Amino acid sequence: LNGVYLSQKPNVLEKFTGFELENKYRFFPIDQNGNKGGNMIFKAKENSDAIARQFLGGGRAFHMYLKLTSGQMELGDFLLLQKTSTCCRFDRGEMQVTLLEGGPRIIGFIYGPCTCCELQLQILDINRQVRFTIRGGGCQCGILCPGCPCEPCRVVDFTLYDAVGNPISTMRRRTDFLAQLISNADDFILGFPAGTSVEDKCLLISSLIMMDYAYFEDQHRNNYESR
């Protein structure tokens, strides 16, 4: 598995009413060129409080099971993600990642620190030591002018760093302009570094979900409210 392509399932009702519904996601493998390829490998659906979704946006608490799939067939629960609630815009919260295969065990945490002019997530191991850091500049076109149809405004690029600060891979958030007209769905693409363990891949996959809630869920909400 070279990496994953995360696709949020579009919801037209949410787009046009502004009523926040549970997010749904699908994961696909990527080829060596970073393009989506092959059958769906995971699917996930948010479980959260309806009132919290309306008032806390991306700061809401939730739990989410990532289900292993083969095509459209579900093979069972693989990961459990549990995110804490936060009501402060500068506190991105924390998400606990539990691997369910072979018996449930916590394998790490995804933490969103308070940063200035930067989008950042820290991926922590079970001892809360930094395994990876994801960083992206806050002055990218995709942050400053979301919704614009030009290519630079439809992407946000990130760099994945190892525990000592060496860049080892990239991540990209991408939106489709036509799809954005009828839904609030995002796509994320992440390549796995060479030699990544199964547990680290699980943490990296989970970080895509956390990134969407931490930095882009409220962006959609603000776009709706400004119309």
PDB file of N, CA and C in Angstrom, residues 139-212:
ATOM      1  N   CYS A 139      -0.867  30.496   4.531  1.00  0.00           N
ATOM      2  CA  CYS A 139      -1.081  31.549   3.530  1.00  0.00           C
ATOM      3  C   CYS A 139      -1.240  30.988   2.116  1.00  0.00           C
ATOM      4  N   GLN A 140      -1.589  29.730   1.997  1.00  0.00           N
ATOM      5  CA  GLN A 140      -1.823  29.140   0.682  1.00  0.00           C
ATOM      6  C   GLN A 140      -3.156  29.624   0.115  1.00  0.00           C
ATOM      7  N   CYS A 141      -3.243  29.637  -1.206  1.00  0.00           N
ATOM      8  CA  CYS A 141      -4.471  30.101  -1.863  1.00  0.00           C
ATOM      9  C   CYS A 141      -5.683  29.279  -1.448  1.00  0.00           C
ATOM     10  N   GLY A 142      -5.474  27.980  -1.257  1.00  0.00           N
ATOM     11  CA  GLY A 142      -6.576  27.110  -0.866  1.00  0.00           C
ATOM     12  C   GLY A 142      -7.116  27.411   0.523  1.00  0.00           C
ATOM     13  N   ILE A 143      -6.342  28.147   1.339  1.00  0.00           N
ATOM     14  CA  ILE A 143      -6.790  28.573   2.653  1.00  0.00           C
ATOM     15  C   ILE A 143      -7.429  29.957   2.579  1.00  0.00           C
ATOM     16  N   LEU A 144      -6.801  30.845   1.811  1.00  0.00           N
ATOM     17  CA  LEU A 144      -7.230  32.242   1.783  1.00  0.00           C
ATOM     18  C   LEU A 144      -8.445  32.482   0.890  1.00  0.00           C
ATOM     19  N   CYS A 145      -8.574  31.703  -0.190  1.00  0.00           N
ATOM     20  CA  CYS A 145      -9.709  31.931  -1.105  1.00  0.00           C
ATOM     21  C   CYS A 145     -10.355  30.606  -1.506  1.00  0.00           C
ATOM     22  N   PRO A 146     -10.889  29.852  -0.535  1.00  0.00           N
ATOM     23  CA  PRO A 146     -11.562  28.592  -0.866  1.00  0.00           C
ATOM     24  C   PRO A 146     -12.816  28.853  -1.681  1.00  0.00           C
ATOM     25  N   GLY A 147     -13.111  27.950  -2.586  1.00  0.00           N
ATOM     26  CA  GLY A 147     -14.285  28.111  -3.426  1.00  0.00           C
ATOM     27  C   GLY A 147     -13.985  28.709  -4.787  1.00  0.00           C
ATOM     28  N   CYS A 148     -12.797  29.301  -4.941  1.00  0.00           N
ATOM     29  CA  CYS A 148     -12.395  29.839  -6.246  1.00  0.00           C
ATOM     30  C   CYS A 148     -12.121  28.669  -7.201  1.00  0.00           C
ATOM     31  N   PRO A 149     -12.532  28.754  -8.468  1.00  0.00           N
ATOM     32  CA  PRO A 149     -12.372  27.611  -9.382  1.00  0.00           C
ATOM     33  C   PRO A 149     -10.954  27.379  -9.889  1.00  0.00           C
ATOM     34  N   CYS A 150     -10.039  28.330  -9.699  1.00  0.00           N
ATOM     35  CA  CYS A 150      -8.689  28.140 -10.236  1.00  0.00           C
ATOM     36  C   CYS A 150      -7.944  27.053  -9.460  1.00  0.00           C
ATOM     37  N   GLU A 151      -7.023  26.394 -10.121  1.00  0.00           N
ATOM     38  CA  GLU A 151      -6.326  25.237  -9.554  1.00  0.00           C
ATOM     39  C   GLU A 151      -5.633  25.531  -8.224  1.00  0.00           C
ATOM     40  N   PRO A 152      -4.841  26.606  -8.095  1.00  0.00           N
ATOM     41  CA  PRO A 152      -4.153  26.836  -6.813  1.00  0.00           C
ATOM     42  C   PRO A 152      -5.097  27.004  -5.633  1.00  0.00           C
ATOM     43  N   CYS A 153      -6.326  27.454  -5.887  1.00  0.00           N
ATOM     44  CA  CYS A 153      -7.289  27.670  -4.801  1.00  0.00           C
ATOM     45  C   CYS A 153      -8.044  26.409  -4.430  1.00  0.00           C
ATOM     46  N   ARG A 154      -7.818  25.333  -5.157  1.00  0.00           N
ATOM     47  CA  ARG A 154      -8.525  24.083  -4.877  1.00  0.00           C
ATOM     48  C   ARG A 154      -7.641  23.060  -4.168  1.00  0.00           C
ATOM     49  N   VAL A 155      -6.415  23.438  -3.857  1.00  0.00           N
ATOM     50  CA  VAL A 155      -5.509  22.512  -3.186  1.00  0.00           C
ATOM     51  C   VAL A 155      -4.848  23.183  -1.987  1.00  0.00           C
ATOM     52  N   VAL A 156      -4.547  22.382  -0.978  1.00  0.00           N
ATOM     53  CA  VAL A 156      -3.736  22.801   0.163  1.00  0.00           C
ATOM     54  C   VAL A 156      -2.697  21.712   0.367  1.00  0.00           C
ATOM     55  N   ASP A 157      -1.434  22.095   0.358  1.00  0.00           N
ATOM     56  CA  ASP A 157      -0.355  21.117   0.445  1.00  0.00           C
ATOM     57  C   ASP A 157       0.263  21.095   1.841  1.00  0.00           C
ATOM     58  N   PHE A 158       0.646  19.890   2.256  1.00  0.00           N
ATOM     59  CA  PHE A 158       1.261  19.671   3.560  1.00  0.00           C
ATOM     60  C   PHE A 158       2.514  18.821   3.380  1.00  0.00           C
ATOM     61  N   THR A 159       3.398  18.919   4.366  1.00  0.00           N
ATOM     62  CA  THR A 159       4.586  18.072   4.408  1.00  0.00           C
ATOM     63  C   THR A 159       4.549  17.224   5.669  1.00  0.00           C
ATOM     64  N   LEU A 160       4.894  15.954   5.520  1.00  0.00           N
ATOM     65  CA  LEU A 160       4.971  15.035   6.643  1.00  0.00           C
ATOM     66  C   LEU A 160       6.420  14.940   7.101  1.00  0.00           C
ATOM     67  N   TYR A 161       6.650  15.170   8.396  1.00  0.00           N
ATOM     68  CA  TYR A 161       8.003  15.116   8.969  1.00  0.00           C
ATOM     69  C   TYR A 161       8.105  13.958   9.958  1.00  0.00           C
ATOM     70  N   ASP A 162       9.309  13.397  10.067  1.00  0.00           N
ATOM     71  CA  ASP A 162       9.521  12.338  11.049  1.00  0.00           C
ATOM     72  C   ASP A 162       9.771  12.954  12.425  1.00  0.00           C
ATOM     73  N   ALA A 163      10.121  12.122  13.390  1.00  0.00           N
ATOM     74  CA  ALA A 163      10.232  12.572  14.777  1.00  0.00           C
ATOM     75  C   ALA A 163      11.345  13.591  14.995  1.00  0.00           C
ATOM     76  N   VAL A 164      12.345  13.608  14.109  1.00  0.00           N
ATOM     77  CA  VAL A 164      13.460  14.548  14.274  1.00  0.00           C
ATOM     78  C   VAL A 164      13.376  15.721  13.306  1.00  0.00           C
ATOM     79  N   GLY A 165      12.261  15.810  12.563  1.00  0.00           N
ATOM     80  CA  GLY A 165      12.046  16.974  11.714  1.00  0.00           C
ATOM     81  C   GLY A 165      12.463  16.839  10.273  1.00  0.00           C
ATOM     82  N   ASN A 166      12.755  15.612   9.809  1.00  0.00           N
ATOM     83  CA  ASN A 166      13.107  15.410   8.408  1.00  0.00           C
ATOM     84  C   ASN A 166      11.850  15.221   7.566  1.00  0.00           C
ATOM     85  N   PRO A 167      11.727  15.921   6.426  1.00  0.00           N
ATOM     86  CA  PRO A 167      10.561  15.707   5.558  1.00  0.00           C
ATOM     87  C   PRO A 167      10.612  14.332   4.912  1.00  0.00           C
ATOM     88  N   ILE A 168       9.523  13.568   5.003  1.00  0.00           N
ATOM     89  CA  ILE A 168       9.545  12.196   4.505  1.00  0.00           C
ATOM     90  C   ILE A 168       8.408  11.880   3.533  1.00  0.00           C
ATOM     91  N   SER A 169       7.409  12.752   3.463  1.00  0.00           N
ATOM     92  CA  SER A 169       6.321  12.510   2.524  1.00  0.00           C
ATOM     93  C   SER A 169       5.484  13.787   2.397  1.00  0.00           C
ATOM     94  N   THR A 170       4.437  13.705   1.596  1.00  0.00           N
ATOM     95  CA  THR A 170       3.553  14.854   1.394  1.00  0.00           C
ATOM     96  C   THR A 170       2.096  14.441   1.545  1.00  0.00           C
ATOM     97  N   MET A 171       1.268  15.420   1.808  1.00  0.00           N
ATOM     98  CA  MET A 171      -0.165  15.226   1.874  1.00  0.00           C
ATOM     99  C   MET A 171      -0.820  16.384   1.142  1.00  0.00           C
ATOM    100  N   ARG A 172      -1.953  16.136   0.517  1.00  0.00           N
ATOM    101  CA  ARG A 172      -2.662  17.192  -0.204  1.00  0.00           C
ATOM    102  C   ARG A 172      -4.152  17.091   0.060  1.00  0.00           C
ATOM    103  N   ARG A 173      -4.760  18.237   0.331  1.00  0.00           N
ATOM    104  CA  ARG A 173      -6.214  18.341   0.397  1.00  0.00           C
ATOM    105  C   ARG A 173      -6.672  18.975  -0.907  1.00  0.00           C
ATOM    106  N   ARG A 174      -7.646  18.355  -1.534  1.00  0.00           N
ATOM    107  CA  ARG A 174      -8.075  18.808  -2.844  1.00  0.00           C
ATOM    108  C   ARG A 174      -9.600  18.862  -2.902  1.00  0.00           C
ATOM    109  N   THR A 175     -10.123  19.887  -3.559  1.00  0.00           N
ATOM    110  CA  THR A 175     -11.562  19.985  -3.773  1.00  0.00           C
ATOM    111  C   THR A 175     -11.841  20.055  -5.265  1.00  0.00           C
ATOM    112  N   ASP A 176     -12.966  19.518  -5.648  1.00  0.00           N
ATOM    113  CA  ASP A 176     -13.420  19.598  -7.033  1.00  0.00           C
ATOM    114  C   ASP A 176     -14.424  20.737  -7.133  1.00  0.00           C
ATOM    115  N   PHE A 177     -14.165  21.696  -8.030  1.00  0.00           N
ATOM    116  CA  PHE A 177     -14.998  22.899  -8.086  1.00  0.00           C
ATOM    117  C   PHE A 177     -16.458  22.567  -8.369  1.00  0.00           C
ATOM    118  N   LEU A 178     -16.714  21.703  -9.327  1.00  0.00           N
ATOM    119  CA  LEU A 178     -18.097  21.376  -9.658  1.00  0.00           C
ATOM    120  C   LEU A 178     -18.772  20.632  -8.511  1.00  0.00           C
ATOM    121  N   ALA A 179     -18.029  19.719  -7.875  1.00  0.00           N
ATOM    122  CA  ALA A 179     -18.603  18.988  -6.746  1.00  0.00           C
ATOM    123  C   ALA A 179     -18.900  19.926  -5.583  1.00  0.00           C
ATOM    124  N   GLN A 180     -18.080  20.979  -5.401  1.00  0.00           N
ATOM    125  CA  GLN A 180     -18.288  21.917  -4.315  1.00  0.00           C
ATOM    126  C   GLN A 180     -19.574  22.722  -4.479  1.00  0.00           C
ATOM    127  N   LEU A 181     -20.095  22.789  -5.695  1.00  0.00           N
ATOM    128  CA  LEU A 181     -21.337  23.511  -5.923  1.00  0.00           C
ATOM    129  C   LEU A 181     -22.536  22.802  -5.304  1.00  0.00           C
ATOM    130  N   ILE A 182     -22.426  21.485  -5.116  1.00  0.00           N
ATOM    131  CA  ILE A 182     -23.564  20.720  -4.598  1.00  0.00           C
ATOM    132  C   ILE A 182     -23.265  20.001  -3.286  1.00  0.00           C
ATOM    133  N   SER A 183     -22.024  20.098  -2.775  1.00  0.00           N
ATOM    134  CA  SER A 183     -21.701  19.410  -1.529  1.00  0.00           C
ATOM    135  C   SER A 183     -20.520  20.098  -0.857  1.00  0.00           C
ATOM    136  N   ASN A 184     -20.214  19.665   0.375  1.00  0.00           N
ATOM    137  CA  ASN A 184     -19.080  20.200   1.131  1.00  0.00           C
ATOM    138  C   ASN A 184     -17.947  19.180   1.248  1.00  0.00           C
ATOM    139  N   ALA A 185     -17.907  18.213   0.365  1.00  0.00           N
ATOM    140  CA  ALA A 185     -16.965  17.102   0.506  1.00  0.00           C
ATOM    141  C   ALA A 185     -15.535  17.509   0.139  1.00  0.00           C
ATOM    142  N   ASP A 186     -14.585  16.908   0.835  1.00  0.00           N
ATOM    143  CA  ASP A 186     -13.162  17.103   0.581  1.00  0.00           C
ATOM    144  C   ASP A 186     -12.516  15.786   0.183  1.00  0.00           C
ATOM    145  N   ASP A 187     -11.368  15.883  -0.476  1.00  0.00           N
ATOM    146  CA  ASP A 187     -10.530  14.726  -0.750  1.00  0.00           C
ATOM    147  C   ASP A 187      -9.141  14.992  -0.182  1.00  0.00           C
ATOM    148  N   PHE A 188      -8.512  13.947   0.366  1.00  0.00           N
ATOM    149  CA  PHE A 188      -7.152  14.047   0.882  1.00  0.00           C
ATOM    150  C   PHE A 188      -6.320  12.918   0.282  1.00  0.00           C
ATOM    151  N   ILE A 189      -5.067  13.224  -0.025  1.00  0.00           N
ATOM    152  CA  ILE A 189      -4.148  12.247  -0.601  1.00  0.00           C
ATOM    153  C   ILE A 189      -2.890  12.227   0.253  1.00  0.00           C
ATOM    154  N   LEU A 190      -2.487  11.045   0.692  1.00  0.00           N
ATOM    155  CA  LEU A 190      -1.302  10.900   1.535  1.00  0.00           C
ATOM    156  C   LEU A 190      -0.477   9.711   1.071  1.00  0.00           C
ATOM    157  N   GLY A 191       0.804   9.940   0.831  1.00  0.00           N
ATOM    158  CA  GLY A 191       1.717   8.855   0.495  1.00  0.00           C
ATOM    159  C   GLY A 191       2.434   8.361   1.741  1.00  0.00           C
ATOM    160  N   PHE A 192       2.533   7.038   1.884  1.00  0.00           N
ATOM    161  CA  PHE A 192       3.227   6.471   3.037  1.00  0.00           C
ATOM    162  C   PHE A 192       4.734   6.482   2.808  1.00  0.00           C
ATOM    163  N   PRO A 193       5.520   6.881   3.815  1.00  0.00           N
ATOM    164  CA  PRO A 193       6.974   6.767   3.698  1.00  0.00           C
ATOM    165  C   PRO A 193       7.393   5.301   3.571  1.00  0.00           C
ATOM    166  N   ALA A 194       8.519   5.068   2.954  1.00  0.00           N
ATOM    167  CA  ALA A 194       9.020   3.704   2.792  1.00  0.00           C
ATOM    168  C   ALA A 194       9.274   3.071   4.164  1.00  0.00           C
ATOM    169  N   GLY A 195       8.892   1.819   4.309  1.00  0.00           N
ATOM    170  CA  GLY A 195       9.149   1.084   5.537  1.00  0.00           C
ATOM    171  C   GLY A 195       8.217   1.405   6.688  1.00  0.00           C
ATOM    172  N   THR A 196       7.082   2.051   6.392  1.00  0.00           N
ATOM    173  CA  THR A 196       6.134   2.412   7.449  1.00  0.00           C
ATOM    174  C   THR A 196       5.458   1.170   8.009  1.00  0.00           C
ATOM    175  N   SER A 197       5.401   1.049   9.332  1.00  0.00           N
ATOM    176  CA  SER A 197       4.769  -0.103   9.973  1.00  0.00           C
ATOM    177  C   SER A 197       3.254  -0.016   9.853  1.00  0.00           C
ATOM    178  N   VAL A 198       2.585  -1.127  10.151  1.00  0.00           N
ATOM    179  CA  VAL A 198       1.120  -1.161  10.091  1.00  0.00           C
ATOM    180  C   VAL A 198       0.524  -0.154  11.066  1.00  0.00           C
ATOM    181  N   GLU A 199       1.063  -0.082  12.293  1.00  0.00           N
ATOM    182  CA  GLU A 199       0.536   0.844  13.286  1.00  0.00           C
ATOM    183  C   GLU A 199       0.717   2.294  12.839  1.00  0.00           C
ATOM    184  N   ASP A 200       1.875   2.606  12.266  1.00  0.00           N
ATOM    185  CA  ASP A 200       2.101   3.972  11.797  1.00  0.00           C
ATOM    186  C   ASP A 200       1.182   4.313  10.623  1.00  0.00           C
ATOM    187  N   LYS A 201       0.927   3.349   9.758  1.00  0.00           N
ATOM    188  CA  LYS A 201      -0.023   3.591   8.665  1.00  0.00           C
ATOM    189  C   LYS A 201      -1.412   3.877   9.215  1.00  0.00           C
ATOM    190  N   CYS A 202      -1.803   3.153  10.266  1.00  0.00           N
ATOM    191  CA  CYS A 202      -3.107   3.394  10.887  1.00  0.00           C
ATOM    192  C   CYS A 202      -3.180   4.800  11.461  1.00  0.00           C
ATOM    193  N   LEU A 203      -2.104   5.256  12.086  1.00  0.00           N
ATOM    194  CA  LEU A 203      -2.073   6.605  12.644  1.00  0.00           C
ATOM    195  C   LEU A 203      -2.126   7.653  11.538  1.00  0.00           C
ATOM    196  N   LEU A 204      -1.416   7.409  10.460  1.00  0.00           N
ATOM    197  CA  LEU A 204      -1.410   8.359   9.347  1.00  0.00           C
ATOM    198  C   LEU A 204      -2.775   8.425   8.669  1.00  0.00           C
ATOM    199  N   ILE A 205      -3.407   7.278   8.503  1.00  0.00           N
ATOM    200  CA  ILE A 205      -4.763   7.253   7.940  1.00  0.00           C
ATOM    201  C   ILE A 205      -5.712   8.049   8.835  1.00  0.00           C
ATOM    202  N   SER A 206      -5.595   7.863  10.139  1.00  0.00           N
ATOM    203  CA  SER A 206      -6.457   8.562  11.086  1.00  0.00           C
ATOM    204  C   SER A 206      -6.216  10.064  11.062  1.00  0.00           C
ATOM    205  N   SER A 207      -4.981  10.465  10.778  1.00  0.00           N
ATOM    206  CA  SER A 207      -4.664  11.895  10.765  1.00  0.00           C
ATOM    207  C   SER A 207      -5.408  12.633   9.659  1.00  0.00           C
ATOM    208  N   LEU A 208      -5.776  11.954   8.592  1.00  0.00           N
ATOM    209  CA  LEU A 208      -6.538  12.595   7.520  1.00  0.00           C
ATOM    210  C   LEU A 208      -7.918  13.014   8.021  1.00  0.00           C
ATOM    211  N   ILE A 209      -8.543  12.152   8.811  1.00  0.00           N
ATOM    212  CA  ILE A 209      -9.845  12.469   9.396  1.00  0.00           C
ATOM    213  C   ILE A 209      -9.707  13.668  10.331  1.00  0.00           C
ATOM    214  N   MET A 210      -8.686  13.621  11.189  1.00  0.00           N
ATOM    215  CA  MET A 210      -8.477  14.712  12.137  1.00  0.00           C
ATOM    216  C   MET A 210      -8.197  16.021  11.410  1.00  0.00           C
ATOM    217  N   MET A 211      -7.443  15.980  10.342  1.00  0.00           N
ATOM    218  CA  MET A 211      -7.134  17.191   9.584  1.00  0.00           C
ATOM    219  C   MET A 211      -8.399  17.826   9.025  1.00  0.00           C
ATOM    220  N   ASP A 212      -9.317  17.001   8.550  1.00  0.00           N
ATOM    221  CA  ASP A 212     -10.555  17.530   7.988  1.00  0.00           C
ATOM    222  C   ASP A 212     -11.365  18.269   9.051  1.00  0.00           C
TER     223      ASP A 212
END
